[in-house]
Coordinates of C-alpha atoms and ligand atoms in Angstrom, one line a residue:
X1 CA 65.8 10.6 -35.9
X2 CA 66.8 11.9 -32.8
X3 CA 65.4 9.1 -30.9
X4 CA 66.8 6.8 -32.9
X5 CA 70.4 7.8 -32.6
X6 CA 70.0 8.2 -28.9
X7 CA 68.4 4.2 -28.7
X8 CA 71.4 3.1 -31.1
X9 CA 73.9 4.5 -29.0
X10 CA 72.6 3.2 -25.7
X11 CA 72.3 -0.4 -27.4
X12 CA 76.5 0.1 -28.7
X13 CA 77.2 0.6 -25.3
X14 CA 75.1 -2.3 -24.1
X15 CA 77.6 -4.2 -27.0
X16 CA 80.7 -2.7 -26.3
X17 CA 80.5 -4.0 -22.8
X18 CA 79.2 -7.4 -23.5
X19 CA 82.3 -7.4 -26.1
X20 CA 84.6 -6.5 -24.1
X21 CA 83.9 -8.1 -20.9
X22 CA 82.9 -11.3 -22.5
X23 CA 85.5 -12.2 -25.9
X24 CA 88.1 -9.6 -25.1
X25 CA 88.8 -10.1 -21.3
X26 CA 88.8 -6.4 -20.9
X27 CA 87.8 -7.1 -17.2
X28 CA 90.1 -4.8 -15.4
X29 CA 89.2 -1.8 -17.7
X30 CA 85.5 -2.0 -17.2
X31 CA 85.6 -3.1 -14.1
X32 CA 88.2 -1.0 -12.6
X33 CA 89.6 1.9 -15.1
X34 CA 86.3 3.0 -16.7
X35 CA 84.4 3.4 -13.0
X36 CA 87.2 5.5 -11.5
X37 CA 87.4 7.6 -14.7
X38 CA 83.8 7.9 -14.8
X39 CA 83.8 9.1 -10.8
X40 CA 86.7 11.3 -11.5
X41 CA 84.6 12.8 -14.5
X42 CA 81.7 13.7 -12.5
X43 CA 83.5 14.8 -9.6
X44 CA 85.2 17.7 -11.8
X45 CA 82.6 17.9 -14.2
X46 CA 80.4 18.8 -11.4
X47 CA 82.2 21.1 -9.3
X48 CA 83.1 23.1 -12.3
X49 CA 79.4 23.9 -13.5
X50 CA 78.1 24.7 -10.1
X51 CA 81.4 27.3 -10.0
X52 CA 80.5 28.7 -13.1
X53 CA 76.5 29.1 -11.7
X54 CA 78.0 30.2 -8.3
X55 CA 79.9 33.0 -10.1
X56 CA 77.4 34.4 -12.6
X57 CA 75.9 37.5 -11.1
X58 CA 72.8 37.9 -9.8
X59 CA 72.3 42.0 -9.4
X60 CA 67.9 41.9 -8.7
X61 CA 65.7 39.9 -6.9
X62 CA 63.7 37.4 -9.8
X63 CA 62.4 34.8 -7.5
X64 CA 58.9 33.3 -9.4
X65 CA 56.0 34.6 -7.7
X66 CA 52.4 32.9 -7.6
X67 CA 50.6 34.8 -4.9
X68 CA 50.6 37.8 -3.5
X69 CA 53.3 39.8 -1.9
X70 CA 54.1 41.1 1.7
X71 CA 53.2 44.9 1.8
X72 CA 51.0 46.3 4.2
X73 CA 50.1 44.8 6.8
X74 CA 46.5 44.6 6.4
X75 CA 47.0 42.7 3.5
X76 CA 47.1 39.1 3.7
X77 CA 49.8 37.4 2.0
X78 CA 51.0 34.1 0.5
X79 CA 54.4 32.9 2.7
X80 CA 55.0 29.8 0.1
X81 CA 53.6 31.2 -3.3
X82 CA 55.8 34.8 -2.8
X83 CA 58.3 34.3 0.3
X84 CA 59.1 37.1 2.1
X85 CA 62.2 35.6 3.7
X86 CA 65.0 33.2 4.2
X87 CA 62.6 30.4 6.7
X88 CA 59.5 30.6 3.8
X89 CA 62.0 30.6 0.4
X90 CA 63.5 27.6 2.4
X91 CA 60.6 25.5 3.2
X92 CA 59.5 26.1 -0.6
X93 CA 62.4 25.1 -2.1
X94 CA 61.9 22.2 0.3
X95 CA 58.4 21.4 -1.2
X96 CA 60.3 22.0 -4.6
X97 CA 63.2 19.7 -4.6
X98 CA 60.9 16.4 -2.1
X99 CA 57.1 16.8 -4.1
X100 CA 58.0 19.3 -7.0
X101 CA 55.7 21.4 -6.5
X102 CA 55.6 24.0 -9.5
X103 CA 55.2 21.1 -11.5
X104 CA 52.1 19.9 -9.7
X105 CA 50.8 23.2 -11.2
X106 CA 51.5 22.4 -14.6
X107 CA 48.6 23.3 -16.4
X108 CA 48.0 23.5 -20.0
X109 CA 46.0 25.7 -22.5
X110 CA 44.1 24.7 -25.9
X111 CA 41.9 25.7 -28.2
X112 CA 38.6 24.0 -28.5
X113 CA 35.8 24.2 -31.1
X114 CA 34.3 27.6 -30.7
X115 CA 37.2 29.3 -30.9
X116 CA 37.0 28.6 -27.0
X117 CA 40.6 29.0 -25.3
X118 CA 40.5 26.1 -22.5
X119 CA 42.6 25.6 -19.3
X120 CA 43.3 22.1 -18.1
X121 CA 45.1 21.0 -15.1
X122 CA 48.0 18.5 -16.0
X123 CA 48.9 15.8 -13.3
X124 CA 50.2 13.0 -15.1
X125 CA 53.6 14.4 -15.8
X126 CA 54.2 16.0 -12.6
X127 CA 53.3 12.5 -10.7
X128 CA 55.2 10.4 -13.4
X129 CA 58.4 12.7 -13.0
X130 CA 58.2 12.6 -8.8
X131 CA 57.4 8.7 -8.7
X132 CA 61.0 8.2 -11.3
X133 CA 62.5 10.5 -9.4
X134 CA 61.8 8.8 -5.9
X135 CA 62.2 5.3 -7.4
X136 CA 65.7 6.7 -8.7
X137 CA 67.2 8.0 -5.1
X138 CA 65.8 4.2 -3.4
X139 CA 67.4 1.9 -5.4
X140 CA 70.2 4.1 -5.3
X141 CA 70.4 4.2 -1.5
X142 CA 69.4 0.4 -2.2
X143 CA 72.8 -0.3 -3.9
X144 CA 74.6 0.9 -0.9
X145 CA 74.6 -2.9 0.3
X146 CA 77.6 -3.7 -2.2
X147 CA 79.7 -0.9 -0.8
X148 CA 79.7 -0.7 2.8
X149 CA 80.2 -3.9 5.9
X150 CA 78.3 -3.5 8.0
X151 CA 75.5 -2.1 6.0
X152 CA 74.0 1.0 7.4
X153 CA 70.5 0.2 9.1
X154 CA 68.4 2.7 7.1
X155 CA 69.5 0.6 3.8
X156 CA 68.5 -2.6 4.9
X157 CA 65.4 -1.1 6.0
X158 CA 64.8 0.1 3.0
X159 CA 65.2 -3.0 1.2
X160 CA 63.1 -5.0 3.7
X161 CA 59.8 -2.2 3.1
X162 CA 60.5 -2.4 -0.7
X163 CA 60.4 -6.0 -1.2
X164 CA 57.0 -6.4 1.1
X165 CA 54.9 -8.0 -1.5
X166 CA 57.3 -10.6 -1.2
X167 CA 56.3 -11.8 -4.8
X168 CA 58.6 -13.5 -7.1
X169 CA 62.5 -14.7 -5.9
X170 CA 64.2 -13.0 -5.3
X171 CA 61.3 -10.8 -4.3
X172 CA 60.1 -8.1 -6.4
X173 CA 61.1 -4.6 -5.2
X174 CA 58.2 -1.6 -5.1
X175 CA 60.6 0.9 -6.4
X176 CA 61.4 -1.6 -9.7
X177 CA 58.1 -1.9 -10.8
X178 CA 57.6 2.1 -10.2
X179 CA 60.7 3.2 -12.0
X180 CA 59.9 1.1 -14.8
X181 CA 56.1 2.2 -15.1
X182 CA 57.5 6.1 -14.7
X183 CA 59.9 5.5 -17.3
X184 CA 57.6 4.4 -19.8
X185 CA 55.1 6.9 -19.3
X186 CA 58.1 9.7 -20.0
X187 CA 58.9 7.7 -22.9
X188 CA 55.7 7.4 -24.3
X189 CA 55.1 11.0 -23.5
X190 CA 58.0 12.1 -26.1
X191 CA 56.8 10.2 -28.4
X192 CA 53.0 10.5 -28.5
X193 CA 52.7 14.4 -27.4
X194 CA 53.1 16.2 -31.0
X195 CA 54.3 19.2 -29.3
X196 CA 56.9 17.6 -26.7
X197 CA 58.1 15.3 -29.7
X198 CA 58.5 18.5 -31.8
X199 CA 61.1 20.3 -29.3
X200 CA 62.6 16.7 -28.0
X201 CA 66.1 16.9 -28.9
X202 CA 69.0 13.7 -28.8
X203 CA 70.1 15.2 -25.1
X204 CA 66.0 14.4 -24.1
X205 CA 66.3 10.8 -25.7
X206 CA 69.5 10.0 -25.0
X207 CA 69.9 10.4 -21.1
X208 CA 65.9 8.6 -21.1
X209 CA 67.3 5.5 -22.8
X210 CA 70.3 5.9 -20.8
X211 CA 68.3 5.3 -17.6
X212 CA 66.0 3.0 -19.0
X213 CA 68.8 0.5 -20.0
X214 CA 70.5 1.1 -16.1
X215 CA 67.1 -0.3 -15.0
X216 CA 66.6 -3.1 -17.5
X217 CA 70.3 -4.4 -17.2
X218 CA 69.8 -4.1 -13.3
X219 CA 66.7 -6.0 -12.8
X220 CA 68.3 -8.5 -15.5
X221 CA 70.7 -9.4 -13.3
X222 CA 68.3 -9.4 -10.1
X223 CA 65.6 -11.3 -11.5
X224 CA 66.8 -13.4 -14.7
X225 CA 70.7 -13.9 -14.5
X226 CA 71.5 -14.5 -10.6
X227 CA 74.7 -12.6 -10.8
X228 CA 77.2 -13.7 -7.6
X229 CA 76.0 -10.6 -5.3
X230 CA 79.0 -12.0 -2.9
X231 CA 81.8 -10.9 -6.2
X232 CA 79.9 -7.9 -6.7
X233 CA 80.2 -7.2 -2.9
X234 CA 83.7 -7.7 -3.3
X235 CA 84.4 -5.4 -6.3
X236 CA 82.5 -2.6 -4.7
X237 CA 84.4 -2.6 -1.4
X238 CA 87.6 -2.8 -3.2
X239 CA 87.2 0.3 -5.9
X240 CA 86.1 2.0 -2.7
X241 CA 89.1 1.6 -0.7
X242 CA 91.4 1.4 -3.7
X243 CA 92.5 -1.8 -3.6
X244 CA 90.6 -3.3 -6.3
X245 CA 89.8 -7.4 -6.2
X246 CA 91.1 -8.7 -8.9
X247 CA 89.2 -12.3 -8.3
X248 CA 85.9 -10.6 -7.8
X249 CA 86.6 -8.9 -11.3
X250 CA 86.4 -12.3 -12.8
X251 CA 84.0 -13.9 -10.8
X252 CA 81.1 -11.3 -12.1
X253 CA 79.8 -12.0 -15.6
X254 CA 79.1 -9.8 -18.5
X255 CA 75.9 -9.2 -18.1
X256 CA 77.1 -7.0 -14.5
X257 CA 79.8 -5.2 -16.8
X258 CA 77.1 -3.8 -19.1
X259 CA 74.5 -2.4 -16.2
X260 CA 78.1 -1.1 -14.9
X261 CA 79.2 0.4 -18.0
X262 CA 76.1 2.2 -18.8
X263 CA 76.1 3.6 -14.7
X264 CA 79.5 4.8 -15.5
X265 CA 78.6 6.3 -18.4
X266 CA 75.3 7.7 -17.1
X267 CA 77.6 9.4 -14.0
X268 CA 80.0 10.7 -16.5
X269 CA 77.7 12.1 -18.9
X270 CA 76.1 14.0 -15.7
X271 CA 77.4 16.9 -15.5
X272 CA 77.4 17.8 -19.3
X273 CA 74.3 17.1 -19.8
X274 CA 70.3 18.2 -18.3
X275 CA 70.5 16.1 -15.6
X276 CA 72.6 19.3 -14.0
X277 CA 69.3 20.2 -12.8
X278 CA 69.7 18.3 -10.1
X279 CA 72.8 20.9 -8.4
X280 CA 70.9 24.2 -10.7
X281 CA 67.8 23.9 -9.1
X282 CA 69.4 25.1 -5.5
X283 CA 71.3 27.5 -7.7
X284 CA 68.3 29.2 -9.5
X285 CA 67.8 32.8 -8.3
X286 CA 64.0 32.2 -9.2
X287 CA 63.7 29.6 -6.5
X288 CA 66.7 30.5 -4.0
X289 CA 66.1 34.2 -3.4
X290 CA 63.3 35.9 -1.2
X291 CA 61.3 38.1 -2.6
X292 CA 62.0 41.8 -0.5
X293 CA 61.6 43.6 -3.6
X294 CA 58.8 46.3 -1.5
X295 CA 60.8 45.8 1.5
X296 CA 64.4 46.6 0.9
X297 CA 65.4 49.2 -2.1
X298 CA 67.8 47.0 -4.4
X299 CA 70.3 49.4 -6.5
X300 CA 71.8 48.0 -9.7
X301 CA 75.5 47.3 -8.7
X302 CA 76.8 48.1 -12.3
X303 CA 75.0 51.5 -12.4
X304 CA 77.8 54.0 -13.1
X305 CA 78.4 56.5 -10.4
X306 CA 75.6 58.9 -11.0
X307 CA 77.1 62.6 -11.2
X308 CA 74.1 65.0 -10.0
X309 CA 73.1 68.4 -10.7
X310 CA 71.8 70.5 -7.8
X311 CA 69.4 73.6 -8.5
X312 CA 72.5 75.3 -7.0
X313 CA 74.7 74.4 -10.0
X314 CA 71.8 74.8 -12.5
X315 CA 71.6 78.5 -11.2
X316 CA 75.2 79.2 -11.4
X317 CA 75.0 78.0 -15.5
X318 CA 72.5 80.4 -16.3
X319 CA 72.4 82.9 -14.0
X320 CA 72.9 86.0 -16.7
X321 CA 70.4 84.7 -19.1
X322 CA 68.2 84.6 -16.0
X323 CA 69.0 87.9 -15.2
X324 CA 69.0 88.8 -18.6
X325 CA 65.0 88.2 -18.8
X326 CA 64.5 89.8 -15.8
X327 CA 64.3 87.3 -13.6
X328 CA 65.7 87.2 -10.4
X329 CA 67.6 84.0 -8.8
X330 CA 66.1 83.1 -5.4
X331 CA 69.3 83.3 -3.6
X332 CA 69.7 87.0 -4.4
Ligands
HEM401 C1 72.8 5.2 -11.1 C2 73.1 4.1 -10.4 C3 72.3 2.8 -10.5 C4 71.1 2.5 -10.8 C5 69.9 3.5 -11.1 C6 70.9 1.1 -10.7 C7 69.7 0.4 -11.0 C8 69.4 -0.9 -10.7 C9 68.2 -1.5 -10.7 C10 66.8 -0.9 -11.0 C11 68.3 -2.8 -10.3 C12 67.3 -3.9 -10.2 C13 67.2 -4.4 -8.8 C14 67.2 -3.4 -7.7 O1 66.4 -2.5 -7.8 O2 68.1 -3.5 -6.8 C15 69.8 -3.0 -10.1 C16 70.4 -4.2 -9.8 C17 71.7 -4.4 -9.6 N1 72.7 -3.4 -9.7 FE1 72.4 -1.5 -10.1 N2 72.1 0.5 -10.5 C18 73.0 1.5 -10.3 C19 74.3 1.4 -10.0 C20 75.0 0.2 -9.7 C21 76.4 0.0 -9.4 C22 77.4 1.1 -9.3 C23 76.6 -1.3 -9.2 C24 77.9 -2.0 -8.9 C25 78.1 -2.4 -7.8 C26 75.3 -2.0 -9.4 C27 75.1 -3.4 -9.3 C28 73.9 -4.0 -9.4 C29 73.7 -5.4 -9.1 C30 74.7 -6.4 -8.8 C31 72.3 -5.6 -9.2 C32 71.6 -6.9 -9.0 C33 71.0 -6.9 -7.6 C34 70.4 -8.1 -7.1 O3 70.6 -9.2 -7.7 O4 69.7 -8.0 -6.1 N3 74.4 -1.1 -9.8 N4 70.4 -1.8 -10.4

């Protein structure tokens, strides 16, 4: 059901483009309105979460360990698995954010015949997830062609590496056929794992369809429709520089509005939605903090002021029942 809503919605969106670029004319809203409100969206959307993140307290050190810690120094310890300081949690959350690392330890348990309780190492998900993710950021930096004259050299580059098979025309892109082959492996994944379809919710199924339909409706137009890349070139600058084109608005087809549409409404969704992970991760205290919890004594900033008793004080309370059993007080 959940899937199901999320795949209808995706396809109305695909529809109300098509509608209201094609019969209604609605050019300048799609093409114009809907991006900067979808920008504008994001922007705030964004900034606000990572506020709210960047305010919430964050009294102890809970970084997640996987090795042992710096103590003594006769013992050997692991810098990357249970980082001592700000150079190793760096490069880890380096290794974390470019080949997602905890991931690549992903390992699952079942129970076989026996009863025998068996570990397995799990690679598929980790290596699907990196190669969309990857894929993602490429044709990304890709599409900065229809927004900046010259365009930079590193983009060109790009685009010149990821077309070397020089297969179909225009030629077929590496990162395409990757994305496309990721995606379907996370989709089948929610569908044929009983236990990941079981907690799969409309926010897993909807932002996955979302993506899926940014990709189809792209390579549509790269590899079926032909759409005017010059226009497109054109409407980019202009939104950029605020002066939108309003010939370029009409010399682009429907079939561009929709991949637009469902970008904008992919960037506006954003920051509502789980793709946030992309700004928590650097914000996650179990990733961004060192862990000197032997080193350094960390005090609970909301203990209240703790009001001792001294042996001093103690004496003074008591000191005729003490002398009443015949006791006497040190200090005497
Ligand atoms: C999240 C952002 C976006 C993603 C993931 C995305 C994805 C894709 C993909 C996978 C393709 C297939 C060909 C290729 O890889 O270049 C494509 C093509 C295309 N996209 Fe996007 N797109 C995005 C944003 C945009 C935006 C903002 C525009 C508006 C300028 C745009 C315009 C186009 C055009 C015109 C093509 C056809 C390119 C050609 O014929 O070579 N895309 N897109």
């Amino acid at each position: 059901m959940n899937a199901l809503v999320s795949f209808l919605l995706v396809v109305g969106l695909v529809l109300i483009a098509a509608a209201g670029t094609g019969a209604a004319g609605l050019q300048t809203l799609f093409g114009v309105v809907v991006p900067y409100v979808a920008i504008l969206v994001f922007l705030l959307g964004f900034v606000r979460r990572i506020v709210i993140w960047a305010r919430a307290p964050v009294p102890f050190r809970i970084p997640t360990t996987a090795g042992q810690q710096k103590a003594l120094d006769f013992l050997p310890y692991q810098p990357l698995e249970n980082p001592p300081g700000a150079g190793t949690t760096f490069l880890r959350m380096v290794l974390e954010v470019l080949c997602f690392r905890s991931l690549f330890r992903n390992t699952r348990a079942e129970m076989r015949e026996g009863p025998r309780l068996v570990y397995a190492s799990r690679k598929w998900l980790w290596l699907g997830g990196l190669v969309f993710h990857w894929a993602f950021l490429l044709i990304v930096l890709r599409h900065l062609r229809f927004f900046t004259e010259p365009v930079p050299g590193f983009a060109e580059a790009l685009e010149r590496v990821d077309g070397f098979f020089e297969v179909l025309l225009p030629e077929l892109y590496v990162t395409d056929l990757a994305i496309l082959v990721a995606l379907t492996y996370l989709v089948l994944r929610r569908f044929l794992s009983p236990p990941v379809r079981y907690i799969s919710q409309a926010a897993d199924y909807f932002p996955l369809f979302l993506i899926v339909g940014v990709v189809l409706s792209g390579a549509y137009l790269r590899y079926l429709s032909r759409t005017d890349i010059v226009a497109v070139k054109a409407l980019g600058m202009g939104l950029l520089s605020f002066h939108p084109d309003p010939a370029a608005l009409r010399g682009v087809g429907a079939q561009f509005y929709v991949h637009l549409f469902l970008v904008c409404t992919l960037i506006a969704y954003f920051p509502f939605s789980k793709l946030m992970h992309l700004g928590g991760v650097f914000l996650s205290p179990t990733r961004n903090l060192a862990n000197t919890n032997r080193l350094t004594r960390h005090v609970n900033p909301w203990n209240p002021p703790l009001k001792g008793r001294t042996f001093e004080d103690w004496m003074e309370d008591f000191k005729e029942e003490i002398a009443q059993a015949g006791y006497k007080l040190e200090r005497d």
